[in-house]
Amino acid sequence: MASLIACPHCGPRPKEEFTVRGDAGINRPAPDAGKDAWYAYVYLRDNPRGRHKEHWHHTSGCRRWLVVERDTMTHAVYSAVDAAVTGETV
Amino acid sequence: MADFSLLHRAALAGAKSGSFGPTQADGGITLEALPEGHVLQVLASPDAGDLAASIASVSDGSVYAVRAVGPGQWFVVGDAGLSASEFAKTQAALSGRASIADQTHGRIRIGISGAGGEAVLAKGTAVDMHPDQFPVGRSTMTLIGHITAMITRTAADRFEILVLRGFAESLWDELIEMGLEFGVDARTAP
């Protein structure tokens, strides 16, 4: 796993300071979206090879949620931006 | 008001003190338990705008009293205790723009000074402690070993660490150990 994450608020920090939540591209369905949509939202995850956007929480730093884009194969980190930035999560 | 007065005990009163490691000509590392005056946590409202000047007004005016944690979050620290009415005044000063929580009981300040201070902290944290990257006045929240703490540089060879009270003695012991090669003078009495 990527070992240095460039937090936009704190600078480069080791992964030990972060908590990973998982896929940042999953959106909560409407309350009446039906069983299948909710089952997929709660349980089903892709396991992509290559670029992947995830939510990372800087638990031992600024305590902000970030969207980190990294490569699951090479561990390269492409970007880390605050999750509150408009457009990062729909 | 409380029905009885609480007895204040310094968090590091029972911690290790004295000299550790070799005695150095330059004095080595000095660890100090700093006065448990006040620690206020300030959280800005989402639409508060720039609060930097207003937050300085609730501090005691000393140079590094206001320490940024992250976007819209600060710690305000000082050596003097705040009475309930003084604390209420700070809340009123930022009313509507930020909320202030009294964390005096929750976080402890440790001073670390001496030429080797940078090297001691670098053993525990991944933050680059070089003066170019971490100049005087800079604060940051990070891990020191497995303990989350805030490091502030208050002079070229002086740092202050703000740590949760329950972890203070554990961090204190680790700092003594990390400083052994430089010789440590540990002073628990504020």
PDB file of C-alpha atoms in Angstrom:
ATOM      1  CA  MET A   1       0.000   0.000   0.000  1.00  0.00           C
ATOM      2  CA  ALA A   2       1.118   3.553  -0.664  1.00  0.00           C
ATOM      3  CA  SER A   3       3.256   4.673   2.230  1.00  0.00           C
ATOM      4  CA  LEU A   4       3.435   8.464   1.871  1.00  0.00           C
ATOM      5  CA  ILE A   5       0.256  10.459   1.396  1.00  0.00           C
ATOM      6  CA  ALA A   6       0.599  14.160   0.552  1.00  0.00           C
ATOM      7  CA  CYS A   7      -2.093  15.615   2.791  1.00  0.00           C
ATOM      8  CA  PRO A   8      -3.192  18.972   1.299  1.00  0.00           C
ATOM      9  CA  HIS A   9      -3.212  20.476   4.816  1.00  0.00           C
ATOM     10  CA  CYS A  10      -0.259  18.798   6.529  1.00  0.00           C
ATOM     11  CA  GLY A  11       2.178  17.786   3.789  1.00  0.00           C
ATOM     12  CA  PRO A  12       3.571  14.294   3.179  1.00  0.00           C
ATOM     13  CA  ARG A  13       2.687  11.875   5.972  1.00  0.00           C
ATOM     14  CA  PRO A  14       3.071   8.128   6.466  1.00  0.00           C
ATOM     15  CA  LYS A  15       0.054   5.894   5.972  1.00  0.00           C
ATOM     16  CA  GLU A  16       0.077   5.016   9.690  1.00  0.00           C
ATOM     17  CA  GLU A  17      -1.479   8.434  10.372  1.00  0.00           C
ATOM     18  CA  PHE A  18      -4.511   7.635   8.198  1.00  0.00           C
ATOM     19  CA  THR A  19      -7.610   5.461   8.337  1.00  0.00           C
ATOM     20  CA  VAL A  20      -8.874   4.148   5.001  1.00  0.00           C
ATOM     21  CA  ARG A  21     -12.626   4.026   4.510  1.00  0.00           C
ATOM     22  CA  GLY A  22     -12.702   2.601   1.002  1.00  0.00           C
ATOM     23  CA  ASP A  23     -14.084   3.445  -2.436  1.00  0.00           C
ATOM     24  CA  ALA A  24     -14.884   7.151  -2.763  1.00  0.00           C
ATOM     25  CA  GLY A  25     -17.071   6.651  -5.821  1.00  0.00           C
ATOM     26  CA  ILE A  26     -20.004   4.963  -4.098  1.00  0.00           C
ATOM     27  CA  ASN A  27     -23.100   7.086  -3.583  1.00  0.00           C
ATOM     28  CA  ARG A  28     -25.872   6.484  -1.101  1.00  0.00           C
ATOM     29  CA  PRO A  29     -29.084   5.449  -2.905  1.00  0.00           C
ATOM     30  CA  ALA A  30     -32.445   7.094  -2.316  1.00  0.00           C
ATOM     31  CA  PRO A  31     -34.347   5.648   0.667  1.00  0.00           C
ATOM     32  CA  ASP A  32     -36.876   4.011  -1.666  1.00  0.00           C
ATOM     33  CA  ALA A  33     -34.330   2.819  -4.231  1.00  0.00           C
ATOM     34  CA  GLY A  34     -35.149  -0.818  -3.536  1.00  0.00           C
ATOM     35  CA  LYS A  35     -33.444  -3.821  -2.043  1.00  0.00           C
ATOM     36  CA  ASP A  36     -30.959  -4.445  -4.856  1.00  0.00           C
ATOM     37  CA  ALA A  37     -29.595  -0.904  -4.871  1.00  0.00           C
ATOM     38  CA  TRP A  38     -29.182  -0.942  -1.095  1.00  0.00           C
ATOM     39  CA  TYR A  39     -27.593  -4.386  -1.110  1.00  0.00           C
ATOM     40  CA  ALA A  40     -25.070  -3.155  -3.660  1.00  0.00           C
ATOM     41  CA  TYR A  41     -24.401   0.022  -1.663  1.00  0.00           C
ATOM     42  CA  VAL A  42     -23.777  -1.814   1.579  1.00  0.00           C
ATOM     43  CA  TYR A  43     -22.017  -4.981   0.434  1.00  0.00           C
ATOM     44  CA  LEU A  44     -20.755  -4.940  -3.150  1.00  0.00           C
ATOM     45  CA  ARG A  45     -17.330  -3.497  -3.937  1.00  0.00           C
ATOM     46  CA  ASP A  46     -15.127  -3.618  -6.988  1.00  0.00           C
ATOM     47  CA  ASN A  47     -11.548  -4.720  -6.575  1.00  0.00           C
ATOM     48  CA  PRO A  48      -9.929  -2.636  -9.310  1.00  0.00           C
ATOM     49  CA  ARG A  49      -6.402  -3.025 -10.603  1.00  0.00           C
ATOM     50  CA  GLY A  50      -4.883   0.367 -11.335  1.00  0.00           C
ATOM     51  CA  ARG A  51      -6.137   3.841 -10.491  1.00  0.00           C
ATOM     52  CA  HIS A  52      -8.622   3.971  -7.636  1.00  0.00           C
ATOM     53  CA  LYS A  53     -10.152   6.797  -5.632  1.00  0.00           C
ATOM     54  CA  GLU A  54     -10.624   6.182  -1.913  1.00  0.00           C
ATOM     55  CA  HIS A  55     -11.662   8.088   1.188  1.00  0.00           C
ATOM     56  CA  TRP A  56      -8.786   8.455   3.648  1.00  0.00           C
ATOM     57  CA  HIS A  57      -9.185  10.083   7.061  1.00  0.00           C
ATOM     58  CA  HIS A  58      -6.139  11.901   8.449  1.00  0.00           C
ATOM     59  CA  THR A  59      -6.865  10.535  11.918  1.00  0.00           C
ATOM     60  CA  SER A  60      -3.566  11.483  13.555  1.00  0.00           C
ATOM     61  CA  GLY A  61      -3.197  14.817  11.793  1.00  0.00           C
ATOM     62  CA  CYS A  62      -5.688  17.448  10.694  1.00  0.00           C
ATOM     63  CA  ARG A  63      -8.616  14.994  11.082  1.00  0.00           C
ATOM     64  CA  ARG A  64      -9.966  15.855   7.628  1.00  0.00           C
ATOM     65  CA  TRP A  65     -11.430  13.376   5.142  1.00  0.00           C
ATOM     66  CA  LEU A  66      -9.410  13.233   1.939  1.00  0.00           C
ATOM     67  CA  VAL A  67     -10.015  11.699  -1.452  1.00  0.00           C
ATOM     68  CA  VAL A  68      -6.808   9.869  -2.360  1.00  0.00           C
ATOM     69  CA  GLU A  69      -6.303   8.592  -5.874  1.00  0.00           C
ATOM     70  CA  ARG A  70      -3.735   5.824  -5.985  1.00  0.00           C
ATOM     71  CA  ASP A  71      -2.713   2.893  -8.096  1.00  0.00           C
ATOM     72  CA  THR A  72      -3.609  -0.398  -6.426  1.00  0.00           C
ATOM     73  CA  MET A  73      -0.926  -2.201  -8.402  1.00  0.00           C
ATOM     74  CA  THR A  74       2.089   0.135  -8.298  1.00  0.00           C
ATOM     75  CA  HIS A  75       1.174   1.957  -5.048  1.00  0.00           C
ATOM     76  CA  ALA A  76       1.779   5.307  -6.777  1.00  0.00           C
ATOM     77  CA  VAL A  77      -0.285   8.144  -5.281  1.00  0.00           C
ATOM     78  CA  TYR A  78      -1.637  10.516  -7.930  1.00  0.00           C
ATOM     79  CA  SER A  79      -3.515  12.996  -5.798  1.00  0.00           C
ATOM     80  CA  ALA A  80      -4.881  13.717  -2.338  1.00  0.00           C
ATOM     81  CA  VAL A  81      -7.494  16.450  -1.948  1.00  0.00           C
ATOM     82  CA  ASP A  82      -9.876  17.454   0.808  1.00  0.00           C
ATOM     83  CA  ALA A  83     -13.167  15.571   0.428  1.00  0.00           C
ATOM     84  CA  ALA A  84     -15.059  18.820   1.005  1.00  0.00           C
ATOM     85  CA  VAL A  85     -13.729  20.251  -2.256  1.00  0.00           C
ATOM     86  CA  THR A  86     -16.693  20.518  -4.614  1.00  0.00           C
ATOM     87  CA  GLY A  87     -16.849  17.780  -7.215  1.00  0.00           C
ATOM     88  CA  GLU A  88     -14.599  15.328  -5.414  1.00  0.00           C
ATOM     89  CA  THR A  89     -17.525  13.253  -4.244  1.00  0.00           C
ATOM     90  CA  VAL A  90     -20.864  13.549  -5.973  1.00  0.00           C
TER      91      VAL A  90
ATOM     92  CA  MET B   1     -20.958  25.269  39.909  1.00  0.00           C
ATOM     93  CA  ALA B   2     -19.512  22.067  41.323  1.00  0.00           C
ATOM     94  CA  ASP B   3     -20.715  21.052  44.782  1.00  0.00           C
ATOM     95  CA  PHE B   4     -17.150  20.475  45.890  1.00  0.00           C
ATOM     96  CA  SER B   5     -13.840  21.780  44.731  1.00  0.00           C
ATOM     97  CA  LEU B   6     -11.803  19.434  42.594  1.00  0.00           C
ATOM     98  CA  LEU B   7      -8.240  18.702  43.568  1.00  0.00           C
ATOM     99  CA  HIS B   8      -5.875  19.481  40.727  1.00  0.00           C
ATOM    100  CA  ARG B   9      -3.040  17.024  40.241  1.00  0.00           C
ATOM    101  CA  ALA B  10      -0.391  17.705  37.622  1.00  0.00           C
ATOM    102  CA  ALA B  11      -0.424  14.902  35.028  1.00  0.00           C
ATOM    103  CA  LEU B  12       3.349  14.476  35.139  1.00  0.00           C
ATOM    104  CA  ALA B  13       3.809  15.007  38.896  1.00  0.00           C
ATOM    105  CA  GLY B  14       4.701  11.347  39.400  1.00  0.00           C
ATOM    106  CA  ALA B  15       6.695  10.893  36.194  1.00  0.00           C
ATOM    107  CA  LYS B  16      10.419  10.148  35.995  1.00  0.00           C
ATOM    108  CA  SER B  17      12.631  13.134  36.686  1.00  0.00           C
ATOM    109  CA  GLY B  18      16.318  13.904  36.990  1.00  0.00           C
ATOM    110  CA  SER B  19      19.260  13.217  34.711  1.00  0.00           C
ATOM    111  CA  PHE B  20      19.411  10.366  32.226  1.00  0.00           C
ATOM    112  CA  GLY B  21      22.203   9.309  29.918  1.00  0.00           C
ATOM    113  CA  PRO B  22      25.633  10.895  29.636  1.00  0.00           C
ATOM    114  CA  THR B  23      26.262  14.444  30.839  1.00  0.00           C
ATOM    115  CA  GLN B  24      26.943  16.688  27.869  1.00  0.00           C
ATOM    116  CA  ALA B  25      28.961  19.897  27.745  1.00  0.00           C
ATOM    117  CA  ASP B  26      26.148  21.663  25.838  1.00  0.00           C
ATOM    118  CA  GLY B  27      23.542  20.618  28.392  1.00  0.00           C
ATOM    119  CA  GLY B  28      21.913  17.951  26.225  1.00  0.00           C
ATOM    120  CA  ILE B  29      18.124  17.761  26.099  1.00  0.00           C
ATOM    121  CA  THR B  30      15.864  19.408  28.655  1.00  0.00           C
ATOM    122  CA  LEU B  31      12.337  18.057  29.104  1.00  0.00           C
ATOM    123  CA  GLU B  32       9.920  20.226  31.045  1.00  0.00           C
ATOM    124  CA  ALA B  33       6.370  19.649  32.214  1.00  0.00           C
ATOM    125  CA  LEU B  34       4.875  23.042  31.351  1.00  0.00           C
ATOM    126  CA  PRO B  35       2.221  24.775  33.495  1.00  0.00           C
ATOM    127  CA  GLU B  36      -1.277  23.369  33.046  1.00  0.00           C
ATOM    128  CA  GLY B  37      -2.750  26.838  32.495  1.00  0.00           C
ATOM    129  CA  HIS B  38      -5.316  26.694  29.744  1.00  0.00           C
ATOM    130  CA  VAL B  39      -5.862  24.811  26.500  1.00  0.00           C
ATOM    131  CA  LEU B  40      -8.843  25.910  24.414  1.00  0.00           C
ATOM    132  CA  GLN B  41      -9.960  24.138  21.277  1.00  0.00           C
ATOM    133  CA  VAL B  42     -11.493  26.486  18.713  1.00  0.00           C
ATOM    134  CA  LEU B  43     -13.668  25.100  15.905  1.00  0.00           C
ATOM    135  CA  ALA B  44     -14.793  27.571  13.230  1.00  0.00           C
ATOM    136  CA  SER B  45     -18.321  27.619  11.818  1.00  0.00           C
ATOM    137  CA  PRO B  46     -18.397  26.542   8.164  1.00  0.00           C
ATOM    138  CA  ASP B  47     -19.189  30.078   6.964  1.00  0.00           C
ATOM    139  CA  ALA B  48     -16.983  31.927   9.459  1.00  0.00           C
ATOM    140  CA  GLY B  49     -14.472  33.285   6.953  1.00  0.00           C
ATOM    141  CA  ASP B  50     -10.998  34.260   8.123  1.00  0.00           C
ATOM    142  CA  LEU B  51     -10.834  34.061  11.915  1.00  0.00           C
ATOM    143  CA  ALA B  52      -7.082  34.436  12.440  1.00  0.00           C
ATOM    144  CA  ALA B  53      -7.245  37.942  13.939  1.00  0.00           C
ATOM    145  CA  SER B  54     -10.265  37.166  16.129  1.00  0.00           C
ATOM    146  CA  ILE B  55      -8.673  34.057  17.593  1.00  0.00           C
ATOM    147  CA  ALA B  56      -5.581  35.972  18.626  1.00  0.00           C
ATOM    148  CA  SER B  57      -7.915  38.189  20.678  1.00  0.00           C
ATOM    149  CA  VAL B  58      -9.000  35.278  22.909  1.00  0.00           C
ATOM    150  CA  SER B  59      -5.405  34.229  23.588  1.00  0.00           C
ATOM    151  CA  ASP B  60      -3.190  35.616  26.319  1.00  0.00           C
ATOM    152  CA  GLY B  61      -1.241  37.483  23.638  1.00  0.00           C
ATOM    153  CA  SER B  62       1.944  35.435  23.843  1.00  0.00           C
ATOM    154  CA  VAL B  63       3.654  34.758  20.529  1.00  0.00           C
ATOM    155  CA  TYR B  64       2.783  31.107  19.881  1.00  0.00           C
ATOM    156  CA  ALA B  65      -0.464  30.948  21.862  1.00  0.00           C
ATOM    157  CA  VAL B  66      -2.586  30.161  18.782  1.00  0.00           C
ATOM    158  CA  ARG B  67      -1.745  26.884  17.054  1.00  0.00           C
ATOM    159  CA  ALA B  68      -3.448  25.727  13.876  1.00  0.00           C
ATOM    160  CA  VAL B  69      -4.534  22.073  13.829  1.00  0.00           C
ATOM    161  CA  GLY B  70      -6.167  21.947  10.410  1.00  0.00           C
ATOM    162  CA  PRO B  71      -8.708  23.901   8.385  1.00  0.00           C
ATOM    163  CA  GLY B  72     -10.899  25.851  10.824  1.00  0.00           C
ATOM    164  CA  GLN B  73      -9.362  24.300  13.946  1.00  0.00           C
ATOM    165  CA  TRP B  74      -6.975  25.797  16.458  1.00  0.00           C
ATOM    166  CA  PHE B  75      -5.619  25.272  19.936  1.00  0.00           C
ATOM    167  CA  VAL B  76      -5.135  28.337  22.114  1.00  0.00           C
ATOM    168  CA  VAL B  77      -2.727  27.685  24.979  1.00  0.00           C
ATOM    169  CA  GLY B  78      -1.351  29.692  27.877  1.00  0.00           C
ATOM    170  CA  ASP B  79       0.387  29.380  31.231  1.00  0.00           C
ATOM    171  CA  ALA B  80      -2.345  31.055  33.317  1.00  0.00           C
ATOM    172  CA  GLY B  81      -5.547  29.303  34.354  1.00  0.00           C
ATOM    173  CA  LEU B  82      -8.880  30.733  33.193  1.00  0.00           C
ATOM    174  CA  SER B  83     -11.786  31.289  35.574  1.00  0.00           C
ATOM    175  CA  ALA B  84     -15.290  30.340  34.469  1.00  0.00           C
ATOM    176  CA  SER B  85     -16.073  33.976  33.710  1.00  0.00           C
ATOM    177  CA  GLU B  86     -12.880  34.471  31.705  1.00  0.00           C
ATOM    178  CA  PHE B  87     -13.700  31.356  29.690  1.00  0.00           C
ATOM    179  CA  ALA B  88     -17.236  32.636  29.072  1.00  0.00           C
ATOM    180  CA  LYS B  89     -15.718  35.848  27.717  1.00  0.00           C
ATOM    181  CA  THR B  90     -13.670  33.949  25.152  1.00  0.00           C
ATOM    182  CA  GLN B  91     -16.805  32.131  24.036  1.00  0.00           C
ATOM    183  CA  ALA B  92     -18.691  35.390  23.724  1.00  0.00           C
ATOM    184  CA  ALA B  93     -15.864  36.951  21.689  1.00  0.00           C
ATOM    185  CA  LEU B  94     -16.253  34.347  18.943  1.00  0.00           C
ATOM    186  CA  SER B  95     -19.979  33.753  19.379  1.00  0.00           C
ATOM    187  CA  GLY B  96     -21.632  32.651  16.137  1.00  0.00           C
ATOM    188  CA  ARG B  97     -18.329  32.313  14.286  1.00  0.00           C
ATOM    189  CA  ALA B  98     -16.616  29.561  16.244  1.00  0.00           C
ATOM    190  CA  SER B  99     -17.205  27.299  19.196  1.00  0.00           C
ATOM    191  CA  ILE B 100     -14.646  26.968  21.958  1.00  0.00           C
ATOM    192  CA  ALA B 101     -14.177  23.881  24.114  1.00  0.00           C
ATOM    193  CA  ASP B 102     -12.098  23.997  27.270  1.00  0.00           C
ATOM    194  CA  GLN B 103      -9.499  21.226  26.923  1.00  0.00           C
ATOM    195  CA  THR B 104      -7.310  22.327  29.821  1.00  0.00           C
ATOM    196  CA  HIS B 105      -8.019  19.089  31.679  1.00  0.00           C
ATOM    197  CA  GLY B 106      -7.497  17.019  28.537  1.00  0.00           C
ATOM    198  CA  ARG B 107      -4.175  18.047  27.065  1.00  0.00           C
ATOM    199  CA  ILE B 108      -0.746  18.556  28.556  1.00  0.00           C
ATOM    200  CA  ARG B 109       2.176  20.606  27.294  1.00  0.00           C
ATOM    201  CA  ILE B 110       5.721  19.260  27.362  1.00  0.00           C
ATOM    202  CA  GLY B 111       8.697  21.476  26.528  1.00  0.00           C
ATOM    203  CA  ILE B 112      11.737  19.963  24.830  1.00  0.00           C
ATOM    204  CA  SER B 113      14.819  22.061  24.299  1.00  0.00           C
ATOM    205  CA  GLY B 114      18.451  21.612  23.414  1.00  0.00           C
ATOM    206  CA  ALA B 115      20.495  21.253  20.264  1.00  0.00           C
ATOM    207  CA  GLY B 116      19.431  17.631  19.778  1.00  0.00           C
ATOM    208  CA  GLY B 117      15.688  18.286  20.076  1.00  0.00           C
ATOM    209  CA  GLU B 118      15.147  18.007  16.339  1.00  0.00           C
ATOM    210  CA  ALA B 119      16.910  14.643  16.222  1.00  0.00           C
ATOM    211  CA  VAL B 120      14.957  13.356  19.225  1.00  0.00           C
ATOM    212  CA  LEU B 121      11.600  14.190  17.654  1.00  0.00           C
ATOM    213  CA  ALA B 122      12.703  12.843  14.274  1.00  0.00           C
ATOM    214  CA  LYS B 123      13.022   9.423  15.914  1.00  0.00           C
ATOM    215  CA  GLY B 124       9.299   9.439  16.616  1.00  0.00           C
ATOM    216  CA  THR B 125       7.625  11.342  13.821  1.00  0.00           C
ATOM    217  CA  ALA B 126       7.746  11.314  10.023  1.00  0.00           C
ATOM    218  CA  VAL B 127       7.374  15.100   9.848  1.00  0.00           C
ATOM    219  CA  ASP B 128      10.478  16.752   8.416  1.00  0.00           C
ATOM    220  CA  MET B 129      11.832  18.704  11.403  1.00  0.00           C
ATOM    221  CA  HIS B 130      14.472  20.623   9.427  1.00  0.00           C
ATOM    222  CA  PRO B 131      14.114  24.404  10.021  1.00  0.00           C
ATOM    223  CA  ASP B 132      13.507  24.968   6.288  1.00  0.00           C
ATOM    224  CA  GLN B 133      10.481  22.696   6.405  1.00  0.00           C
ATOM    225  CA  PHE B 134       9.408  23.278  10.013  1.00  0.00           C
ATOM    226  CA  PRO B 135      10.322  26.875  10.890  1.00  0.00           C
ATOM    227  CA  VAL B 136       9.855  28.618  14.233  1.00  0.00           C
ATOM    228  CA  GLY B 137       6.154  29.188  14.879  1.00  0.00           C
ATOM    229  CA  ARG B 138       4.972  26.177  12.846  1.00  0.00           C
ATOM    230  CA  SER B 139       2.604  23.690  14.516  1.00  0.00           C
ATOM    231  CA  THR B 140       1.455  20.342  13.327  1.00  0.00           C
ATOM    232  CA  MET B 141      -0.509  17.361  14.566  1.00  0.00           C
ATOM    233  CA  THR B 142       1.273  14.066  14.000  1.00  0.00           C
ATOM    234  CA  LEU B 143       2.136  10.683  15.424  1.00  0.00           C
ATOM    235  CA  ILE B 144       5.108  10.421  17.797  1.00  0.00           C
ATOM    236  CA  GLY B 145       5.600   6.680  17.930  1.00  0.00           C
ATOM    237  CA  HIS B 146       2.007   5.499  18.341  1.00  0.00           C
ATOM    238  CA  ILE B 147       0.845   8.617  20.222  1.00  0.00           C
ATOM    239  CA  THR B 148      -0.968  11.472  18.494  1.00  0.00           C
ATOM    240  CA  ALA B 149       0.481  14.810  19.580  1.00  0.00           C
ATOM    241  CA  MET B 150       0.912  18.335  18.361  1.00  0.00           C
ATOM    242  CA  ILE B 151       4.445  19.638  17.822  1.00  0.00           C
ATOM    243  CA  THR B 152       5.137  23.388  17.827  1.00  0.00           C
ATOM    244  CA  ARG B 153       8.521  24.945  17.217  1.00  0.00           C
ATOM    245  CA  THR B 154       8.871  27.949  19.550  1.00  0.00           C
ATOM    246  CA  ALA B 155      12.580  28.626  18.883  1.00  0.00           C
ATOM    247  CA  ALA B 156      15.377  27.178  16.766  1.00  0.00           C
ATOM    248  CA  ASP B 157      16.193  24.606  19.461  1.00  0.00           C
ATOM    249  CA  ARG B 158      12.943  24.544  21.419  1.00  0.00           C
ATOM    250  CA  PHE B 159       9.691  22.655  20.820  1.00  0.00           C
ATOM    251  CA  GLU B 160       6.427  22.264  22.663  1.00  0.00           C
ATOM    252  CA  ILE B 161       4.387  19.105  22.510  1.00  0.00           C
ATOM    253  CA  LEU B 162       0.662  19.097  23.218  1.00  0.00           C
ATOM    254  CA  VAL B 163      -0.556  15.615  24.081  1.00  0.00           C
ATOM    255  CA  LEU B 164      -3.645  13.993  25.551  1.00  0.00           C
ATOM    256  CA  ARG B 165      -3.343  13.862  29.329  1.00  0.00           C
ATOM    257  CA  GLY B 166      -3.654  10.097  29.526  1.00  0.00           C
ATOM    258  CA  PHE B 167      -0.760   9.641  27.107  1.00  0.00           C
ATOM    259  CA  ALA B 168       1.457  12.323  28.639  1.00  0.00           C
ATOM    260  CA  GLU B 169       3.481  10.114  30.977  1.00  0.00           C
ATOM    261  CA  SER B 170       3.914   7.430  28.341  1.00  0.00           C
ATOM    262  CA  LEU B 171       5.194  10.028  25.852  1.00  0.00           C
ATOM    263  CA  TRP B 172       7.383  11.549  28.566  1.00  0.00           C
ATOM    264  CA  ASP B 173       9.067   8.170  29.139  1.00  0.00           C
ATOM    265  CA  GLU B 174       9.549   7.695  25.403  1.00  0.00           C
ATOM    266  CA  LEU B 175      11.077  11.158  25.021  1.00  0.00           C
ATOM    267  CA  ILE B 176      13.566  10.368  27.779  1.00  0.00           C
ATOM    268  CA  GLU B 177      14.480   7.162  25.994  1.00  0.00           C
ATOM    269  CA  MET B 178      14.757   8.830  22.581  1.00  0.00           C
ATOM    270  CA  GLY B 179      16.934  11.568  24.072  1.00  0.00           C
ATOM    271  CA  LEU B 180      19.297   9.251  25.973  1.00  0.00           C
ATOM    272  CA  GLU B 181      22.184   9.617  23.513  1.00  0.00           C
ATOM    273  CA  PHE B 182      22.170  13.377  24.080  1.00  0.00           C
ATOM    274  CA  GLY B 183      21.738  13.237  27.849  1.00  0.00           C
ATOM    275  CA  VAL B 184      18.339  14.248  29.261  1.00  0.00           C
ATOM    276  CA  ASP B 185      17.450  16.551  32.115  1.00  0.00           C
ATOM    277  CA  ALA B 186      13.794  15.809  32.928  1.00  0.00           C
ATOM    278  CA  ARG B 187      11.973  18.401  35.048  1.00  0.00           C
ATOM    279  CA  THR B 188       8.495  17.438  36.130  1.00  0.00           C
ATOM    280  CA  ALA B 189       7.820  20.331  38.502  1.00  0.00           C
ATOM    281  CA  PRO B 190       6.301  23.214  36.497  1.00  0.00           C
TER     282      PRO B 190
END
